[in-house]
mmCIF file of C-alpha atoms in Angstrom:
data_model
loop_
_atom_site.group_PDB
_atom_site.id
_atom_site.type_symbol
_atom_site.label_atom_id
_atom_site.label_comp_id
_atom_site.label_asym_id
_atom_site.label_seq_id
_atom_site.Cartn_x
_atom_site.Cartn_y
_atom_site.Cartn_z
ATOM 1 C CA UNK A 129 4.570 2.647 17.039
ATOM 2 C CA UNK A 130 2.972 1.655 20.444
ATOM 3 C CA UNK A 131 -0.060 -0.065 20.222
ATOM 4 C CA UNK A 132 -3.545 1.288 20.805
ATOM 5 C CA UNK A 133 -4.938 -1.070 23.073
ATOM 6 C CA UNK A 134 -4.215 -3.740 25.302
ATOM 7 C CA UNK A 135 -3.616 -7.072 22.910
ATOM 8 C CA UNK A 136 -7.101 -9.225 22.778
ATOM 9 C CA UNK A 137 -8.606 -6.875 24.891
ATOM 10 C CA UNK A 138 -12.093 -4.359 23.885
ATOM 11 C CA UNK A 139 -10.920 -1.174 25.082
ATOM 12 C CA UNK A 140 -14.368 0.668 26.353
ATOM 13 C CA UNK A 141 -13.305 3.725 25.141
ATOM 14 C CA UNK A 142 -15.853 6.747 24.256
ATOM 15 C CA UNK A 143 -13.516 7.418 21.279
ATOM 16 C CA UNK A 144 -15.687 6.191 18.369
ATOM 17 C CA UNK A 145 -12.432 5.531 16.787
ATOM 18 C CA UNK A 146 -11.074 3.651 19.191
ATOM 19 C CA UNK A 147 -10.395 -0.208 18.872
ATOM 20 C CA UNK A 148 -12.838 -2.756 19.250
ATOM 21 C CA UNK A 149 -10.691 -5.455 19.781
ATOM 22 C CA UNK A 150 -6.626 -5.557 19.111
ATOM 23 C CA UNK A 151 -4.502 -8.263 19.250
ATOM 24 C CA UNK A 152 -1.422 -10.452 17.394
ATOM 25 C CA UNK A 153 -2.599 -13.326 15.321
ATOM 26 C CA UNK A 154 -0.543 -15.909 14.373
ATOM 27 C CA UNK A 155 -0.735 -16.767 10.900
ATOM 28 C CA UNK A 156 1.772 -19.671 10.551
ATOM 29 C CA UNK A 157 5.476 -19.270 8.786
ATOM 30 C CA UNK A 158 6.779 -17.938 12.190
ATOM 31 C CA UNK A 159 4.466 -14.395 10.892
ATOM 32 C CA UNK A 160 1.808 -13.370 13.722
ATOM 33 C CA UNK A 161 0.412 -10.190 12.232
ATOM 34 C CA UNK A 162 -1.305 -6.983 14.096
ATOM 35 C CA UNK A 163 -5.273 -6.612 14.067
ATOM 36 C CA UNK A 164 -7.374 -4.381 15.073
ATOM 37 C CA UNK A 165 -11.053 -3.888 14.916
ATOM 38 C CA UNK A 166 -13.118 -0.735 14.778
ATOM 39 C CA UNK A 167 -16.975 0.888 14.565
ATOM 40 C CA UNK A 168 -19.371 -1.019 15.121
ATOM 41 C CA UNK A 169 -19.690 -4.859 15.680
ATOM 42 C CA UNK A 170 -23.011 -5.115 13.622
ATOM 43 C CA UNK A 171 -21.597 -2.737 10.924
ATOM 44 C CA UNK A 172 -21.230 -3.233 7.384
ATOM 45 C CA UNK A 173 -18.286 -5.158 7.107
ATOM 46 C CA UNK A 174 -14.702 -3.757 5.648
ATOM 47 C CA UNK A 175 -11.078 -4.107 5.678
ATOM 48 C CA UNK A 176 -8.305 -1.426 5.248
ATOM 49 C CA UNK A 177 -5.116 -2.329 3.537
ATOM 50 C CA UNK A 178 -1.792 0.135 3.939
ATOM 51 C CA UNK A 179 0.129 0.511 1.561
ATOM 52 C CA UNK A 180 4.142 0.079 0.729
ATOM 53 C CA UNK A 181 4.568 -2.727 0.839
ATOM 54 C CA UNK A 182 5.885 -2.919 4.498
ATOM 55 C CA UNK A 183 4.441 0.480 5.862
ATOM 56 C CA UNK A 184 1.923 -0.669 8.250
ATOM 57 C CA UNK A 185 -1.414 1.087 9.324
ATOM 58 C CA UNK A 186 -1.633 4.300 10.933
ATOM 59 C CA UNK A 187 -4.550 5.312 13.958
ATOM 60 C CA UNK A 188 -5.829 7.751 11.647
ATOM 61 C CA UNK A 189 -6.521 5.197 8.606
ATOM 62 C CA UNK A 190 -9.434 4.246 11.440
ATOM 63 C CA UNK A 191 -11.547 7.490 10.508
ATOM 64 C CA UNK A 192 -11.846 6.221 7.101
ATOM 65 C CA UNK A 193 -14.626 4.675 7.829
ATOM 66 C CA UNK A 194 -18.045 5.863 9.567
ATOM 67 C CA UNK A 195 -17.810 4.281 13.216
ATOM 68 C CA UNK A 196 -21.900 4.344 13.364
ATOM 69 C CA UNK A 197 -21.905 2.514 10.133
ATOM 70 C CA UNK A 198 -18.708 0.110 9.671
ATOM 71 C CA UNK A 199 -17.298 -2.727 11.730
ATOM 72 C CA UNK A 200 -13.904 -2.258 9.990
ATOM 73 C CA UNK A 201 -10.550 -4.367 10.614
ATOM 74 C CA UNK A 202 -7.140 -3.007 10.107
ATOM 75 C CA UNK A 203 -4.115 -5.217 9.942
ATOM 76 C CA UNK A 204 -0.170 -4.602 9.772
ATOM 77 C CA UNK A 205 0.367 -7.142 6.924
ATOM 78 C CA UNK A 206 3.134 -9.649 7.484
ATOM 79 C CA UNK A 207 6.749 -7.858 8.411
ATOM 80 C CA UNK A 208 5.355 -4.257 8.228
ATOM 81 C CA UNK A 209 3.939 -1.681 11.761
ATOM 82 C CA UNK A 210 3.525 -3.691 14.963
ATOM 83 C CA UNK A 211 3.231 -7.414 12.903
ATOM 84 C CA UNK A 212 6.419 -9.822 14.156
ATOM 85 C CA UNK A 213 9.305 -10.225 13.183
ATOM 86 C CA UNK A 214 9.405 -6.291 11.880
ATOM 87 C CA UNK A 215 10.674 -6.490 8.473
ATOM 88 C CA UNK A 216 10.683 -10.553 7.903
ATOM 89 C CA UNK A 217 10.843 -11.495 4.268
ATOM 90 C CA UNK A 218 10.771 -15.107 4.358
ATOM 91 C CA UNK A 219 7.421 -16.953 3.716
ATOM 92 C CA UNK A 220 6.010 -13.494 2.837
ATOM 93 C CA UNK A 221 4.335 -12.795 -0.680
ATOM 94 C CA UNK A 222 1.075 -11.955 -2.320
ATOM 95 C CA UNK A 223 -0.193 -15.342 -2.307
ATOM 96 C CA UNK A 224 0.629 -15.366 1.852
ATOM 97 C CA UNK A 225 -1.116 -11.999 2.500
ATOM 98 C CA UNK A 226 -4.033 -12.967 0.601
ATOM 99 C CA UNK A 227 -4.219 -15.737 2.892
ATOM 100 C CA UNK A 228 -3.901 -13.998 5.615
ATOM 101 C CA UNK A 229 -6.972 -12.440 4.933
ATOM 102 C CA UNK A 230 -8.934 -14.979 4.327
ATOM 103 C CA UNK A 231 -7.687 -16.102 7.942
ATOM 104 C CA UNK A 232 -9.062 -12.575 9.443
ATOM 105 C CA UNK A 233 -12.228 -12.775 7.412
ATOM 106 C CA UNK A 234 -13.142 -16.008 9.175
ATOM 107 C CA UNK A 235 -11.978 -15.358 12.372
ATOM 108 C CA UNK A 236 -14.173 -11.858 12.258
ATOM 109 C CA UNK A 237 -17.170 -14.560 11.143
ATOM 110 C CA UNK A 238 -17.587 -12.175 7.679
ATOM 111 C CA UNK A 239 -19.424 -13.614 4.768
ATOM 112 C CA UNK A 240 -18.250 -11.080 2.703
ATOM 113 C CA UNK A 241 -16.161 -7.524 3.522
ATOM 114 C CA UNK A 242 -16.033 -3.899 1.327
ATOM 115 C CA UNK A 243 -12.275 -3.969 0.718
ATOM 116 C CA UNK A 244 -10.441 -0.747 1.070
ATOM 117 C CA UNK A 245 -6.776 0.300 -0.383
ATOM 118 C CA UNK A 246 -4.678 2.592 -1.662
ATOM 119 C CA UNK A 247 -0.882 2.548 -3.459
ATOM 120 C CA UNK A 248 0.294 -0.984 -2.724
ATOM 121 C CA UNK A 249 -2.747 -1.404 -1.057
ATOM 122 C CA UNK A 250 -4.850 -1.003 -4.099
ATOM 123 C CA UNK A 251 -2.179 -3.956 -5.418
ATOM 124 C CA UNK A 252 -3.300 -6.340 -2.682
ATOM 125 C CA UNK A 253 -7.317 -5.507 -2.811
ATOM 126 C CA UNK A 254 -7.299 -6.153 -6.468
ATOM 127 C CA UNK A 255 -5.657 -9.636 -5.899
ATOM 128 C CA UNK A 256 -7.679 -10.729 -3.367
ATOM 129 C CA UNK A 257 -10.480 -9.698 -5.203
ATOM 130 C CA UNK A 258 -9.815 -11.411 -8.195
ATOM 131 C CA UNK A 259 -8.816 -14.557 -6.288
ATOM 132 C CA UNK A 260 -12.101 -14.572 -3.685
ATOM 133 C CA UNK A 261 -14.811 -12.282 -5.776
ATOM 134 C CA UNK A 262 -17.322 -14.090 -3.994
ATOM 135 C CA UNK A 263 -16.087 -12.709 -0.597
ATOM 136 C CA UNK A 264 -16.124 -8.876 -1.764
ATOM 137 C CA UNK A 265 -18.813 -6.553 -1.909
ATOM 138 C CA UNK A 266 -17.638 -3.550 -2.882
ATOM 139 C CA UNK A 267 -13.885 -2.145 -3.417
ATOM 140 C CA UNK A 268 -12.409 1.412 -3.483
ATOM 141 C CA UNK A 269 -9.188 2.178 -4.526
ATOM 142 C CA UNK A 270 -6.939 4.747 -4.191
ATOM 143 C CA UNK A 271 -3.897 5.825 -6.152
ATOM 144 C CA UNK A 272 -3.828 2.178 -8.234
ATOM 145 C CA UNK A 273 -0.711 0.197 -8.646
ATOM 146 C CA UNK A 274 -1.081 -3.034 -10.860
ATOM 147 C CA UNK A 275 2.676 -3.917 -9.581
ATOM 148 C CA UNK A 276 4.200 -4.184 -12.976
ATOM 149 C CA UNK A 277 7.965 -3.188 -14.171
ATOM 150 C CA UNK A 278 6.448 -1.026 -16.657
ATOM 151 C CA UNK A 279 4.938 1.518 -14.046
ATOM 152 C CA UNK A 280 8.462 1.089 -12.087
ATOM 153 C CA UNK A 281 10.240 1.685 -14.697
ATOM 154 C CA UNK A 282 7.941 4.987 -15.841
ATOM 155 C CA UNK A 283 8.354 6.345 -12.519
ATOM 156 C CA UNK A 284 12.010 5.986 -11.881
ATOM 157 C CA UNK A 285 13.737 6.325 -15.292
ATOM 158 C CA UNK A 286 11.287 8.142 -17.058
ATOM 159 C CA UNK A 287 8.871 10.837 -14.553
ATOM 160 C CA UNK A 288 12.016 11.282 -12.559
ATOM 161 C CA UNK A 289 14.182 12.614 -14.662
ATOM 162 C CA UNK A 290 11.972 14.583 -16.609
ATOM 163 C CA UNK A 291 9.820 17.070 -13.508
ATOM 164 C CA UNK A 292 12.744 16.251 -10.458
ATOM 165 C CA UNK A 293 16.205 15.800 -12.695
ATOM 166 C CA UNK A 294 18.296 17.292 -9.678
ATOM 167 C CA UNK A 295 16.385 14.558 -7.725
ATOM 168 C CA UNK A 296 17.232 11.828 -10.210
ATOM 169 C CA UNK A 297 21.127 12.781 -9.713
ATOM 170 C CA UNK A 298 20.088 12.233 -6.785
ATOM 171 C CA UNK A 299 18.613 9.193 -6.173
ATOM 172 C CA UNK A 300 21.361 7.372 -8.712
ATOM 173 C CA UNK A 301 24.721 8.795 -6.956
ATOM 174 C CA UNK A 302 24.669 5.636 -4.822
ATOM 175 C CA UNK A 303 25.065 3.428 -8.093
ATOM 176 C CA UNK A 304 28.425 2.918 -9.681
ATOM 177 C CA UNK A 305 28.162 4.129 -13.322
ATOM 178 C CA UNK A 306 27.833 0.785 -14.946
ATOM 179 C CA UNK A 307 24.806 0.190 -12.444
ATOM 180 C CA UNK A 308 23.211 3.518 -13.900
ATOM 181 C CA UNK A 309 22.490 2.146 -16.980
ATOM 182 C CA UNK A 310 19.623 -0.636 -15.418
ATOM 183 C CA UNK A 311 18.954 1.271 -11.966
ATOM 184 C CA UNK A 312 16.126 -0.781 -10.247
ATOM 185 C CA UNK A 313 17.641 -4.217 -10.290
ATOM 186 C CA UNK A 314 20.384 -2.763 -8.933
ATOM 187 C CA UNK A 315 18.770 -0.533 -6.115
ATOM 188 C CA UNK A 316 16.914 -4.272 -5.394
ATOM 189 C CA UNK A 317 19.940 -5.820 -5.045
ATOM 190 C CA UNK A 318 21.603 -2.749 -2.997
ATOM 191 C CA UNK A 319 19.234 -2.378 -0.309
ATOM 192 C CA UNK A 320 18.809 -6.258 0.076
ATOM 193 C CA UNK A 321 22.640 -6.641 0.750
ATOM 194 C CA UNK A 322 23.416 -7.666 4.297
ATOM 195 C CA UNK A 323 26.632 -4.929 4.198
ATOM 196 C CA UNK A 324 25.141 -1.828 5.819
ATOM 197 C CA UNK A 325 28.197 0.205 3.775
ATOM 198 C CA UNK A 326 26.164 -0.754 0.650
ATOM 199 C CA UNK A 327 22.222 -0.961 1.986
ATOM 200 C CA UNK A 328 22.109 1.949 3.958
ATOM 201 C CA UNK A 329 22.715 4.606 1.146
ATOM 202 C CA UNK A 330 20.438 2.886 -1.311
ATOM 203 C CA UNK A 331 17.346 2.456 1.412
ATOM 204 C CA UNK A 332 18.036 6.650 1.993
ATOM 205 C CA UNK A 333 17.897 7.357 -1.565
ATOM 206 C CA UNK A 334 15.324 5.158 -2.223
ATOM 207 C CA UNK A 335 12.746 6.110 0.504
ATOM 208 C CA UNK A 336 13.874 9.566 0.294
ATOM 209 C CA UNK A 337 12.982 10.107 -3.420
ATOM 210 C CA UNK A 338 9.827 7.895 -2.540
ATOM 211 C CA UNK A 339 8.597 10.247 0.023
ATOM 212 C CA UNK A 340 9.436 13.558 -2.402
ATOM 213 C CA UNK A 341 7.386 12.191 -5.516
ATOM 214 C CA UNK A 342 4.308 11.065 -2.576
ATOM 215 C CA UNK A 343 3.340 14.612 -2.150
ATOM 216 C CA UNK A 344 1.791 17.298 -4.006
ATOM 217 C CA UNK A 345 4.100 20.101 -2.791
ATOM 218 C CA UNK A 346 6.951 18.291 -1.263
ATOM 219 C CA UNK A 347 9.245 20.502 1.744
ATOM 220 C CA UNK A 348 12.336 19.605 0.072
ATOM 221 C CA UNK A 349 12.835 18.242 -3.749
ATOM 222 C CA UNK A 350 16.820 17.059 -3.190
ATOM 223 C CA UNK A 351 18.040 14.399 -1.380
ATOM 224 C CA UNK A 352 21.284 15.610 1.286
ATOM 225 C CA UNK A 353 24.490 13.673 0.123
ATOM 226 C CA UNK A 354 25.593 13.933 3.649
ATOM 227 C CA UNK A 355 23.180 11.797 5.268
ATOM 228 C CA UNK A 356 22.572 8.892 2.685
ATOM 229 C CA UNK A 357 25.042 6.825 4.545
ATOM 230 C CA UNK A 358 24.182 8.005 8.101
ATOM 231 C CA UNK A 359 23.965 4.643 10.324
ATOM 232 C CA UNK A 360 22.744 6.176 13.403
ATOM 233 C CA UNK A 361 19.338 7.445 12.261
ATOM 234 C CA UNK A 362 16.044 5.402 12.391
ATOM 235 C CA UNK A 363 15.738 3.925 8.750
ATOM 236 C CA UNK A 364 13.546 3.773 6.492
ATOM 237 C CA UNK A 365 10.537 1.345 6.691
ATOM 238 C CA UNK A 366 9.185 0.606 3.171
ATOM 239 C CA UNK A 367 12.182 -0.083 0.942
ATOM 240 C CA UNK A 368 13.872 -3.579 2.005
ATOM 241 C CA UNK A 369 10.137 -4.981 2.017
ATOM 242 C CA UNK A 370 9.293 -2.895 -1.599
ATOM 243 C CA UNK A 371 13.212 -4.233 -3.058
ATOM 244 C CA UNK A 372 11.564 -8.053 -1.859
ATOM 245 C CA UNK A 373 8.645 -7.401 -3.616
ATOM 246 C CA UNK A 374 9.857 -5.999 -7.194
ATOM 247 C CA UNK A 375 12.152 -7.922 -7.077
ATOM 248 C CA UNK A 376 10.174 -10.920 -7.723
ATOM 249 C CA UNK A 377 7.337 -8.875 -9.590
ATOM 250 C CA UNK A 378 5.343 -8.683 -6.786
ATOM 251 C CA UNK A 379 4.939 -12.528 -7.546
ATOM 252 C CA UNK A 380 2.682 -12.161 -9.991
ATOM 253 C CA UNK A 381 2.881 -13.352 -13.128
ATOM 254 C CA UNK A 382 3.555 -10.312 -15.656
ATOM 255 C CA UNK A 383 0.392 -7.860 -16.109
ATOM 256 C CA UNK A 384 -1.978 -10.242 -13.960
ATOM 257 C CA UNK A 385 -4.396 -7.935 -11.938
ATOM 258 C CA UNK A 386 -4.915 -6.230 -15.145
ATOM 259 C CA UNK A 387 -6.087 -9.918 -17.961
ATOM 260 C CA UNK A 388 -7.929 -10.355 -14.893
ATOM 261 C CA UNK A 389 -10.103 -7.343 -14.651
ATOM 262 C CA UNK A 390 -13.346 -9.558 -15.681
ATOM 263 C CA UNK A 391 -13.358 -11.237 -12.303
ATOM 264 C CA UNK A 392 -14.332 -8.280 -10.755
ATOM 265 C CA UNK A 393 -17.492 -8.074 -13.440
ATOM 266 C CA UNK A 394 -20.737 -7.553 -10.882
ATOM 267 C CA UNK A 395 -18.451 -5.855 -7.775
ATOM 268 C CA UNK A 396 -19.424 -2.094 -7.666
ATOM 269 C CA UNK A 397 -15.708 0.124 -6.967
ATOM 270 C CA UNK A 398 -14.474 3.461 -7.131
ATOM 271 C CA UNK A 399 -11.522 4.604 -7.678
ATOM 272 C CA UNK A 400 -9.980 7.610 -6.317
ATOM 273 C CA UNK A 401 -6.960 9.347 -8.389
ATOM 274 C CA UNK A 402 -4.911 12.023 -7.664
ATOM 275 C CA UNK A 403 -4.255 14.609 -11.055
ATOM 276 C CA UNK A 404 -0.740 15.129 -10.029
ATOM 277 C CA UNK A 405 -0.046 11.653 -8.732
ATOM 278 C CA UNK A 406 3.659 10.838 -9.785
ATOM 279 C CA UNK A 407 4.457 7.426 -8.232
ATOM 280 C CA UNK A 408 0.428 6.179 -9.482
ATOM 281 C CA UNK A 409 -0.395 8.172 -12.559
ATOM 282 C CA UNK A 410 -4.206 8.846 -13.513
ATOM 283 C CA UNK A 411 -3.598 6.830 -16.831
ATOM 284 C CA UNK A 412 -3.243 3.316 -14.538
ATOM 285 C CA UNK A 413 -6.548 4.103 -13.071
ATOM 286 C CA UNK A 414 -8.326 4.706 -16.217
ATOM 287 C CA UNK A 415 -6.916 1.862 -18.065
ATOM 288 C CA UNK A 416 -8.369 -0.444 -15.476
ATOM 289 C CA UNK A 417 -11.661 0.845 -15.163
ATOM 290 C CA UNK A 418 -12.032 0.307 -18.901
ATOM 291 C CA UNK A 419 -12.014 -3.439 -18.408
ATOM 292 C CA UNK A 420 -13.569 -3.233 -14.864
ATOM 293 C CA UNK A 421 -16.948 -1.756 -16.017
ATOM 294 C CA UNK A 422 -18.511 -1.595 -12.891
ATOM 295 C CA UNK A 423 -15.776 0.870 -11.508
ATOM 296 C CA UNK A 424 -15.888 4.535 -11.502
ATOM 297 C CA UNK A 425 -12.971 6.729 -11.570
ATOM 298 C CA UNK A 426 -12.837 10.092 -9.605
ATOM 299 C CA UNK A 427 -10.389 12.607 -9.926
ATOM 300 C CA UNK A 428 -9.071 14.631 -7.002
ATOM 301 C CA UNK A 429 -7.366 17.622 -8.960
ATOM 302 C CA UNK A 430 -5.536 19.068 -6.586
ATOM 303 C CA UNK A 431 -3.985 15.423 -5.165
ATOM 304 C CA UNK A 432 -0.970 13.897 -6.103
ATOM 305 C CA UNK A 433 -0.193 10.684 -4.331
ATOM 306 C CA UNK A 434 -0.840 10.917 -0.527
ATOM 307 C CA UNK A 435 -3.732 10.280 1.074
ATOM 308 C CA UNK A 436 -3.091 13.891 2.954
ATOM 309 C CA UNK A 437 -2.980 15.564 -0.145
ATOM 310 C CA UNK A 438 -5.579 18.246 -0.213
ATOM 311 C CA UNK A 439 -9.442 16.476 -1.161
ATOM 312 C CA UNK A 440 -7.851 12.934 -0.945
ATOM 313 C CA UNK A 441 -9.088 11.295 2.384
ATOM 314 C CA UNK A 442 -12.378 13.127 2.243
ATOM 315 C CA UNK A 443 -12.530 11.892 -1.593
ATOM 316 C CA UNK A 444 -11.376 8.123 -0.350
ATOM 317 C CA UNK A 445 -14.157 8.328 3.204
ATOM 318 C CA UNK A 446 -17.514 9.656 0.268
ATOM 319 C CA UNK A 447 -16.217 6.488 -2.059
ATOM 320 C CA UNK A 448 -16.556 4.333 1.060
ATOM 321 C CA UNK A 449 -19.519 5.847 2.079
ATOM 322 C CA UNK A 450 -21.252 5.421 -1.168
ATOM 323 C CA UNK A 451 -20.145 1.962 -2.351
ATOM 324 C CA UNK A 452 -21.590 0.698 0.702
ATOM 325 C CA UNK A 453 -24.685 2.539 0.199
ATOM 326 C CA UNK A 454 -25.128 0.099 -2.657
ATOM 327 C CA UNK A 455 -24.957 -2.822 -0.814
ATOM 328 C CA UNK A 456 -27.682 -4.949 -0.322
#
């Protein structure tokens, strides 16, 4: 994905949309990470997180946000889109993106920033939230994932099987039998192997089933056999960073974002929720606006999990829109 503007460099483009500023910024750990600026440099202030983890931003993720109205930064977070070294594990974790914004805040000269995220990036706003509440002034959410092995777990061995059970055949042919009986330890440990004979099929099967249970009315609901262990195709992006980051419970401690719902007491949020969403079910959301009071939850009933679902990005640019309409 080529970049969008020259690095460090305002573009004076007419595109509303178009960057500000973009450059590489060099976070420490041997990580520099992409980030771009967009709107308006007296806007309200705001900050898109992608998802995956390891996806990276996409151009589009820039009309979010009202150009007249938001001075909004979008970053590839560390390993993931144009960020260096593509797909570095080492010195990145929670703890190191959440730095990393704090770096971007204060290099942007923000007090405080509306945080914006959906899937895994709904993961990382609620962390940095609950670690810097005093830096956010709004959040909206879409699609929430508290990172636990339960929701794994309900997705994988549990949704799966039960609405795409061709699908789950599937997505465990690539396990031995004896591996069948635990499957996502053993994916983890699969697609983290340096032997491409045993990473490549479990990355296919892994991103492949991924990308069926993302969208509402999928193209295809099988994976082909025949090309889980093709070598000469562009791989997958998302699951060596995702297999890191289960792995190790997306180093948090067990159920954290969730005990700490009551630092987020005062900061106004919605959350947007797809009906159909299989990989981020509705019941996540509600659970955690229960103990995050000032959160609403909406519900986009013809959505499953994308953002291009039908009603979901208009639904996630009205919850940006008003959050920031409460802002003082």
């Amino acid at each position: 994905m080529a970049p969008d503007a020259d690095i460090g460099k305002t573009t004076g483009s007419s595109d509303p949309f178009a960057p500000l500023t973009s450059e590489h910024l060099d976070v420490g750990d041997g990580h520099t990470i992409h980030v771009e600026s967009v709107g308006r440099s007296d806007g309200i202030p705001a900050v898109y997180l992608h998802g995956g983890p390891g996806s990276g931003y996409q151009p589009d993720h820039r009309r979010l946000f009202d150009p007249q109205r938001f001075h909004t930064v979008l970053f590839d977070q560390r390993g993931a889109g144009r960020s260096k070294p593509r797909g570095k594990r080492e010195a990145n974790t929670l703890p190191h993106l959440i730095a990393d914004m704090e770096t971007i805040r204060t290099k942007f000269g923000f007090d405080k920033w509306l945080v914006v995220g959906g899937s895994w990036g709904a993961t990382l706003a609620l962390a940095y939230a609950q670690a810097h509440p005093e830096r956010v002034t709004g959040i909206v959410l879409r699609a929430t994932f508290l990172g636990t092995r339960e929701e794994l777990h309900d997705v994988f061995n549990v949704m799966l099987p039960r609405h795409y059970p061709g699908l789950h055949g599937d997505f465990l042919s690539v396990l031995s039998e004896a591996e069948r009986a635990d499957p996502l330890p053993n994916f983890y440990r699969r697609i983290l192997d340096a032997d491409p004979a045993v990473h490549v099929p479990a990355i296919r099967a892994w991103g492949g089933t991924e990308a069926i249970l993302s969208e509402i009315a999928p193209k295809r609901t099988r994976l082909d056999h025949a090309e889980l262990g093709n070598t000469t195709r562009p791989m997958p992006a998302t699951p060596a960073m995702e297999a890191h980051y289960f792995q190790h419970d997306c180093f948090m401690r067990p159920h954290q974002l969730m005990e700490d719902a009551g630092k987020l007491t005062g900061i106004p949020g919605v959350i947007i929720q797809g009906r159909y969403d299989f990989l981020c079910p509705p019941a996540t959301s509600h659970a955690l606006a229960e103990r995050w009071t000032d959160a609403q939850v909406r519900i986009v009933e013809s959505a499953g999990h994308s953002l291009y679902d039908p009603g979901m990005r208009d639904a996630v640019m009205k919850a940006a829109a008003d959050v920031a309409s409460k802002l003082k």
